[in-house]
Amino acid sequence: MGLNLYVVLGSAVVGLLVGLTGAGGGALMTPMLILLFSVKPAAAISSDLVAAVVMRPVGAAVHLQRGTVNLKLVGWMSLGSVPMAFLGAFILKQMGGTTADQKNVEIALGAALLVGAAAMVFRAVLDRRSGLARTGRIAEVAVRPVPSVLIGMAGGLIVGITSVGSGSLMIVLLLFTYPLLSAGQLVGTDLTQAVPLTAAAALGALTFGHVEFGLTASIIAGSVPAVLIGSLLSSRAPDRYIRPAITFVIFASGLKYIGVPTYPLGWTMASVGLAGLAYWGIRTQARRREPEPVLAEPAPAPARAPLRPASASAGARSA
């Protein structure tokens, strides 16, 4: 099987979203391959995992170069995620690996992501009202080992059981564990910690899965340049642009996991996107109409008495 142009284009769209948000790779790529391109589920999952081994390091490298990655945090998360990925695969094998078992896990994950998306919106409203700015320096963030390992364990277990990415859930958990991190720092750290996790999952896919290398090549050809562009944007763009994109992708991932069909999902996300653009336009117009604050004129300086010539002063003293 050679390169498929349509798979390349579809993978480019997903790769751009992954680079921008660090989320949505497995939740969007695998369903796209199955539903739009009639790829068998086993081949779609395995090929996507192997392609991610090439795609995610590209995005991680951009953020490492831009200084938006906390390597200590990545290390603690990987400590939890890599072994749990293998444990998740073992648990799935013990459950029989049936579609029903995976579906139940995905529905639970989808519900958690929908709650997480709602929580992100609520948190954004609170931040705007309080004036809180997420401007913490990535290298100065005090890493909390236990919560970081637990976040990694949760993500690794999901990867092992469902064979899809868990970036959406990790982004939500990181957001609330490290509230001062900017969106770009969240994306960079999540993309970097996903490199060893994805490598572990891909090793299992190569060993036990059904990888179609032509399909994998098509995914790589489309996603790698797109994730590079998305990572460049997310590492530089302000929070007010990246954070809504993260919430949008997490919301779409949650709907997909709970089983919303492709066409209703498309119409729903289009409606949400249009509503968001309308809200942004209204807020922009409101800001432009706000009168500029009138600065008070400085008080006039007190008048000073004129200076007398030095010769006159000397004459007065001699007299």
Tab-separated table of C-alpha atoms in Angstrom:
chain	number	residue	atom	x	y	z
A	1	MET	CA	0.000	0.000	0.000
A	2	GLY	CA	1.518	3.349	-1.081
A	3	LEU	CA	0.847	6.868	0.130
A	4	ASN	CA	-2.822	7.831	0.263
A	5	LEU	CA	-3.271	11.551	-0.474
A	6	TYR	CA	-6.520	11.778	1.473
A	7	VAL	CA	-4.977	10.121	4.531
A	8	VAL	CA	-2.041	12.542	4.223
A	9	LEU	CA	-4.406	15.553	4.209
A	10	GLY	CA	-6.506	14.227	7.089
A	11	SER	CA	-3.394	13.455	9.106
A	12	ALA	CA	-2.163	17.004	8.505
A	13	VAL	CA	-5.314	18.416	10.110
A	14	VAL	CA	-4.954	16.171	13.160
A	15	GLY	CA	-1.213	16.849	13.369
A	16	LEU	CA	-1.832	20.598	13.423
A	17	LEU	CA	-4.277	20.185	16.318
A	18	VAL	CA	-1.804	17.991	18.212
A	19	GLY	CA	0.958	20.560	17.756
A	20	LEU	CA	-1.331	23.388	18.855
A	21	THR	CA	-2.914	21.691	21.866
A	22	GLY	CA	-0.939	18.543	22.733
A	23	ALA	CA	-4.269	16.710	22.782
A	24	GLY	CA	-6.618	14.873	20.492
A	25	GLY	CA	-4.152	12.703	18.561
A	26	GLY	CA	-5.519	9.258	19.344
A	27	ALA	CA	-9.060	10.479	19.851
A	28	LEU	CA	-9.214	12.044	16.387
A	29	MET	CA	-6.705	10.171	14.205
A	30	THR	CA	-7.920	6.614	14.845
A	31	PRO	CA	-11.656	7.361	14.347
A	32	MET	CA	-10.800	9.305	11.179
A	33	LEU	CA	-8.926	6.328	9.738
A	34	ILE	CA	-11.707	3.888	10.631
A	35	LEU	CA	-14.769	5.951	9.719
A	36	LEU	CA	-13.553	8.012	6.769
A	37	PHE	CA	-11.019	5.682	5.151
A	38	SER	CA	-12.449	2.253	6.120
A	39	VAL	CA	-9.219	1.090	7.761
A	40	LYS	CA	-9.617	-1.949	9.992
A	41	PRO	CA	-9.567	-0.931	13.682
A	42	ALA	CA	-6.535	-3.054	14.609
A	43	ALA	CA	-4.500	-1.632	11.720
A	44	ALA	CA	-5.649	1.943	12.426
A	45	ILE	CA	-4.671	1.768	16.098
A	46	SER	CA	-1.296	0.105	15.517
A	47	SER	CA	-0.312	2.285	12.544
A	48	ASP	CA	-1.306	5.460	14.393
A	49	LEU	CA	0.800	4.483	17.418
A	50	VAL	CA	3.872	3.785	15.289
A	51	ALA	CA	3.438	7.062	13.370
A	52	ALA	CA	3.163	8.950	16.672
A	53	VAL	CA	6.701	7.816	17.541
A	54	VAL	CA	7.881	10.059	14.689
A	55	MET	CA	5.285	12.819	15.067
A	56	ARG	CA	5.473	13.672	18.765
A	57	PRO	CA	9.273	14.068	19.053
A	58	VAL	CA	9.069	16.738	16.340
A	59	GLY	CA	6.659	18.806	18.408
A	60	ALA	CA	8.638	18.119	21.583
A	61	ALA	CA	11.872	19.290	19.919
A	62	VAL	CA	10.286	22.638	19.013
A	63	HIS	CA	9.153	23.238	22.587
A	64	LEU	CA	12.505	22.133	24.003
A	65	GLN	CA	14.235	24.650	21.752
A	66	ARG	CA	11.788	27.360	22.851
A	67	GLY	CA	12.289	26.554	26.540
A	68	THR	CA	8.644	25.624	27.243
A	69	VAL	CA	9.348	22.176	28.738
A	70	ASN	CA	10.022	21.279	32.364
A	71	LEU	CA	12.200	18.177	32.048
A	72	LYS	CA	11.938	17.373	35.741
A	73	LEU	CA	8.151	17.274	35.454
A	74	VAL	CA	8.469	15.133	32.310
A	75	GLY	CA	10.663	12.674	34.204
A	76	TRP	CA	8.198	12.225	37.064
A	77	MET	CA	5.264	11.793	34.680
A	78	SER	CA	7.169	9.239	32.577
A	79	LEU	CA	8.036	7.326	35.735
A	80	GLY	CA	4.332	6.690	36.169
A	81	SER	CA	3.161	6.438	32.563
A	82	VAL	CA	5.581	3.954	30.952
A	83	PRO	CA	5.124	1.013	33.370
A	84	MET	CA	1.367	1.665	33.596
A	85	ALA	CA	1.099	1.437	29.808
A	86	PHE	CA	2.373	-2.139	29.985
A	87	LEU	CA	0.126	-2.861	32.987
A	88	GLY	CA	-2.867	-1.525	31.055
A	89	ALA	CA	-2.091	-3.846	28.158
A	90	PHE	CA	-1.893	-6.762	30.618
A	91	ILE	CA	-5.224	-5.803	32.199
A	92	LEU	CA	-6.826	-5.622	28.761
A	93	LYS	CA	-5.508	-9.092	27.957
A	94	GLN	CA	-6.940	-10.444	31.218
A	95	MET	CA	-10.317	-8.866	30.409
A	96	GLY	CA	-10.223	-10.654	27.079
A	97	GLY	CA	-9.527	-7.573	24.992
A	98	THR	CA	-13.139	-7.444	23.842
A	99	THR	CA	-14.607	-4.438	22.110
A	100	ALA	CA	-17.169	-4.088	24.904
A	101	ASP	CA	-14.431	-3.790	27.537
A	102	GLN	CA	-12.610	-1.105	25.569
A	103	LYS	CA	-15.876	0.720	24.880
A	104	ASN	CA	-16.736	0.931	28.582
A	105	VAL	CA	-13.324	2.420	29.355
A	106	GLU	CA	-13.624	4.905	26.484
A	107	ILE	CA	-17.090	6.040	27.624
A	108	ALA	CA	-15.744	6.666	31.123
A	109	LEU	CA	-12.789	8.573	29.650
A	110	GLY	CA	-15.116	10.600	27.408
A	111	ALA	CA	-17.276	11.602	30.362
A	112	ALA	CA	-14.152	12.659	32.276
A	113	LEU	CA	-12.966	14.754	29.321
A	114	LEU	CA	-16.330	16.503	28.982
A	115	VAL	CA	-16.217	17.367	32.687
A	116	GLY	CA	-12.638	18.519	32.186
A	117	ALA	CA	-13.588	20.765	29.262
A	118	ALA	CA	-16.375	22.334	31.328
A	119	ALA	CA	-13.932	22.799	34.209
A	120	MET	CA	-11.453	24.538	31.881
A	121	VAL	CA	-14.143	26.999	30.792
A	122	PHE	CA	-15.127	27.618	34.425
A	123	ARG	CA	-11.477	28.093	35.391
A	124	ALA	CA	-10.976	30.591	32.545
A	125	VAL	CA	-13.957	32.626	33.793
A	126	LEU	CA	-12.566	32.662	37.338
A	127	ASP	CA	-9.108	33.668	36.072
A	128	ARG	CA	-10.571	36.546	34.073
A	129	ARG	CA	-12.528	37.835	37.060
A	130	SER	CA	-9.584	37.546	39.439
A	131	GLY	CA	-7.049	38.895	36.972
A	132	LEU	CA	-4.805	35.855	37.495
A	133	ALA	CA	-2.083	35.625	34.857
A	134	ARG	CA	-0.478	32.286	34.050
A	135	THR	CA	3.029	33.628	33.722
A	136	GLY	CA	5.084	31.210	35.807
A	137	ARG	CA	8.533	30.478	34.419
A	138	ILE	CA	8.716	26.845	33.374
A	139	ALA	CA	12.111	26.245	35.003
A	140	GLU	CA	11.017	27.852	38.280
A	141	VAL	CA	7.847	25.798	38.747
A	142	ALA	CA	7.993	23.734	41.943
A	143	VAL	CA	7.404	20.187	40.681
A	144	ARG	CA	5.153	18.066	42.885
A	145	PRO	CA	6.432	14.495	42.445
A	146	VAL	CA	3.467	12.516	43.792
A	147	PRO	CA	0.714	14.272	41.768
A	148	SER	CA	2.966	14.239	38.687
A	149	VAL	CA	3.554	10.487	38.928
A	150	LEU	CA	-0.189	9.924	39.457
A	151	ILE	CA	-0.981	11.972	36.326
A	152	GLY	CA	1.479	9.835	34.370
A	153	MET	CA	0.001	6.636	35.777
A	154	ALA	CA	-3.523	7.662	34.753
A	155	GLY	CA	-2.411	8.488	31.220
A	156	GLY	CA	-0.302	5.359	30.828
A	157	LEU	CA	-3.095	3.093	32.040
A	158	ILE	CA	-5.522	4.601	29.512
A	159	VAL	CA	-3.021	4.114	26.692
A	160	GLY	CA	-2.491	0.490	27.676
A	161	ILE	CA	-6.198	-0.346	27.895
A	162	THR	CA	-7.624	1.661	24.994
A	163	SER	CA	-4.544	1.858	22.716
A	164	VAL	CA	-5.216	5.564	22.115
A	165	GLY	CA	-3.468	8.695	23.277
A	166	SER	CA	-4.267	10.285	26.626
A	167	GLY	CA	-2.967	13.796	25.986
A	168	SER	CA	-6.409	15.337	26.512
A	169	LEU	CA	-6.756	13.955	30.040
A	170	MET	CA	-3.161	14.809	30.965
A	171	ILE	CA	-3.574	18.395	29.788
A	172	VAL	CA	-6.624	18.828	32.043
A	173	LEU	CA	-4.847	17.296	35.055
A	174	LEU	CA	-1.720	19.392	34.473
A	175	LEU	CA	-3.819	22.549	34.181
A	176	PHE	CA	-5.253	22.129	37.669
A	177	THR	CA	-2.085	20.742	39.281
A	178	TYR	CA	0.128	23.556	37.968
A	179	PRO	CA	-2.243	26.530	37.565
A	180	LEU	CA	0.452	29.133	36.824
A	181	LEU	CA	1.762	27.391	33.695
A	182	SER	CA	0.850	29.030	30.402
A	183	ALA	CA	-0.895	27.084	27.664
A	184	GLY	CA	2.310	26.808	25.622
A	185	GLN	CA	4.164	25.353	28.606
A	186	LEU	CA	1.383	22.822	29.215
A	187	VAL	CA	1.487	21.729	25.563
A	188	GLY	CA	5.276	21.496	25.463
A	189	THR	CA	5.530	19.454	28.649
A	190	ASP	CA	2.717	17.115	27.591
A	191	LEU	CA	4.185	16.540	24.114
A	192	THR	CA	7.596	15.740	25.599
A	193	GLN	CA	6.350	13.306	28.233
A	194	ALA	CA	4.327	11.542	25.507
A	195	VAL	CA	7.519	10.561	23.651
A	196	PRO	CA	8.592	7.658	25.938
A	197	LEU	CA	4.962	6.712	26.561
A	198	THR	CA	4.196	6.501	22.841
A	199	ALA	CA	7.409	4.572	22.198
A	200	ALA	CA	6.393	1.960	24.776
A	201	ALA	CA	2.909	1.649	23.268
A	202	ALA	CA	4.302	1.458	19.720
A	203	LEU	CA	6.678	-1.328	20.730
A	204	GLY	CA	3.671	-3.339	21.808
A	205	ALA	CA	1.887	-2.500	18.559
A	206	LEU	CA	4.852	-3.684	16.486
A	207	THR	CA	5.060	-6.882	18.511
A	208	PHE	CA	1.413	-7.810	18.818
A	209	GLY	CA	-0.493	-5.430	16.500
A	210	HIS	CA	-1.261	-5.200	12.796
A	211	VAL	CA	0.851	-2.335	11.439
A	212	GLU	CA	0.315	-1.352	7.793
A	213	PHE	CA	3.493	0.471	6.845
A	214	GLY	CA	1.969	2.215	3.819
A	215	LEU	CA	-0.738	3.653	6.066
A	216	THR	CA	1.873	4.579	8.657
A	217	ALA	CA	3.914	6.401	5.996
A	218	SER	CA	0.831	8.374	4.911
A	219	ILE	CA	0.128	9.423	8.489
A	220	ILE	CA	3.750	10.496	8.988
A	221	ALA	CA	3.844	12.416	5.689
A	222	GLY	CA	0.820	14.487	6.701
A	223	SER	CA	1.196	14.830	10.452
A	224	VAL	CA	4.916	15.571	10.915
A	225	PRO	CA	5.035	18.890	8.958
A	226	ALA	CA	1.683	19.904	10.475
A	227	VAL	CA	2.713	19.156	14.061
A	228	LEU	CA	5.880	21.185	13.458
A	229	ILE	CA	3.788	24.193	12.395
A	230	GLY	CA	1.342	23.707	15.264
A	231	SER	CA	4.155	23.459	17.818
A	232	LEU	CA	5.796	26.632	16.508
A	233	LEU	CA	2.469	28.429	16.938
A	234	SER	CA	1.681	27.026	20.404
A	235	SER	CA	5.164	27.850	21.716
A	236	ARG	CA	4.773	31.522	20.752
A	237	ALA	CA	1.066	32.369	20.667
A	238	PRO	CA	-0.620	34.035	23.687
A	239	ASP	CA	-2.781	32.037	26.084
A	240	ARG	CA	-5.979	33.695	24.861
A	241	TYR	CA	-5.605	31.874	21.539
A	242	ILE	CA	-4.154	28.500	22.596
A	243	ARG	CA	-6.318	27.794	25.641
A	244	PRO	CA	-9.648	27.919	23.717
A	245	ALA	CA	-8.130	25.603	21.099
A	246	ILE	CA	-7.159	23.120	23.832
A	247	THR	CA	-10.665	23.239	25.305
A	248	PHE	CA	-12.210	22.783	21.836
A	249	VAL	CA	-10.137	19.663	21.076
A	250	ILE	CA	-10.738	18.147	24.529
A	251	PHE	CA	-14.496	18.708	24.121
A	252	ALA	CA	-14.420	17.040	20.689
A	253	SER	CA	-12.393	14.130	22.090
A	254	GLY	CA	-14.868	13.641	24.928
A	255	LEU	CA	-17.839	13.572	22.571
A	256	LYS	CA	-16.080	11.078	20.314
A	257	TYR	CA	-15.181	8.774	23.197
A	258	ILE	CA	-18.748	8.616	24.513
A	259	GLY	CA	-19.881	7.469	21.079
A	260	VAL	CA	-21.247	10.539	19.266
A	261	PRO	CA	-21.348	9.627	15.523
A	262	THR	CA	-19.095	11.436	13.082
A	263	TYR	CA	-21.655	13.661	11.317
A	264	PRO	CA	-23.467	14.835	14.494
A	265	LEU	CA	-20.029	15.424	16.016
A	266	GLY	CA	-19.034	17.553	13.029
A	267	TRP	CA	-22.192	19.656	13.202
A	268	THR	CA	-21.845	20.059	16.970
A	269	MET	CA	-18.227	21.206	16.782
A	270	ALA	CA	-19.023	23.540	13.874
A	271	SER	CA	-21.802	25.114	15.940
A	272	VAL	CA	-19.525	25.467	18.967
A	273	GLY	CA	-16.813	26.985	16.789
A	274	LEU	CA	-19.189	29.528	15.240
A	275	ALA	CA	-20.593	30.438	18.664
A	276	GLY	CA	-17.055	30.934	19.950
A	277	LEU	CA	-16.137	33.159	17.015
A	278	ALA	CA	-19.309	35.211	17.526
A	279	TYR	CA	-18.521	35.652	21.233
A	280	TRP	CA	-14.960	36.681	20.394
A	281	GLY	CA	-16.238	39.226	17.865
A	282	ILE	CA	-18.692	40.708	20.361
A	283	ARG	CA	-15.989	41.040	23.037
A	284	THR	CA	-13.596	42.629	20.550
A	285	GLN	CA	-16.182	45.211	19.519
A	286	ALA	CA	-17.001	45.929	23.174
A	287	ARG	CA	-13.344	46.595	23.931
A	288	ARG	CA	-13.073	48.978	20.995
A	289	ARG	CA	-16.113	50.940	22.165
A	290	GLU	CA	-14.858	51.371	25.718
A	291	PRO	CA	-13.836	55.006	26.275
A	292	GLU	CA	-10.169	55.495	26.943
A	293	PRO	CA	-9.402	56.588	30.510
A	294	VAL	CA	-8.873	60.348	30.850
A	295	LEU	CA	-5.544	61.072	32.483
A	296	ALA	CA	-5.563	63.880	35.036
A	297	GLU	CA	-3.491	66.885	34.034
A	298	PRO	CA	-0.443	67.376	36.251
A	299	ALA	CA	-0.702	70.227	38.757
A	300	PRO	CA	1.237	73.343	37.742
A	301	ALA	CA	4.591	73.773	39.454
A	302	PRO	CA	4.684	76.505	42.125
A	303	ALA	CA	6.100	79.823	40.954
A	304	ARG	CA	9.652	80.451	42.026
A	305	ALA	CA	11.023	83.865	42.991
A	306	PRO	CA	13.410	85.310	40.401
A	307	LEU	CA	17.077	84.937	41.228
A	308	ARG	CA	18.999	88.147	41.918
A	309	PRO	CA	22.376	88.654	40.255
A	310	ALA	CA	25.322	87.577	42.333
A	311	SER	CA	26.918	91.057	42.131
A	312	ALA	CA	23.818	92.698	43.523
A	313	SER	CA	23.756	90.309	46.462
A	314	ALA	CA	27.414	90.998	47.246
A	315	GLY	CA	26.825	94.777	47.095
A	316	ALA	CA	23.916	94.526	49.474
A	317	ARG	CA	25.989	92.611	52.026
A	318	SER	CA	28.918	95.126	51.859
A	319	ALA	CA	26.552	98.037	52.365
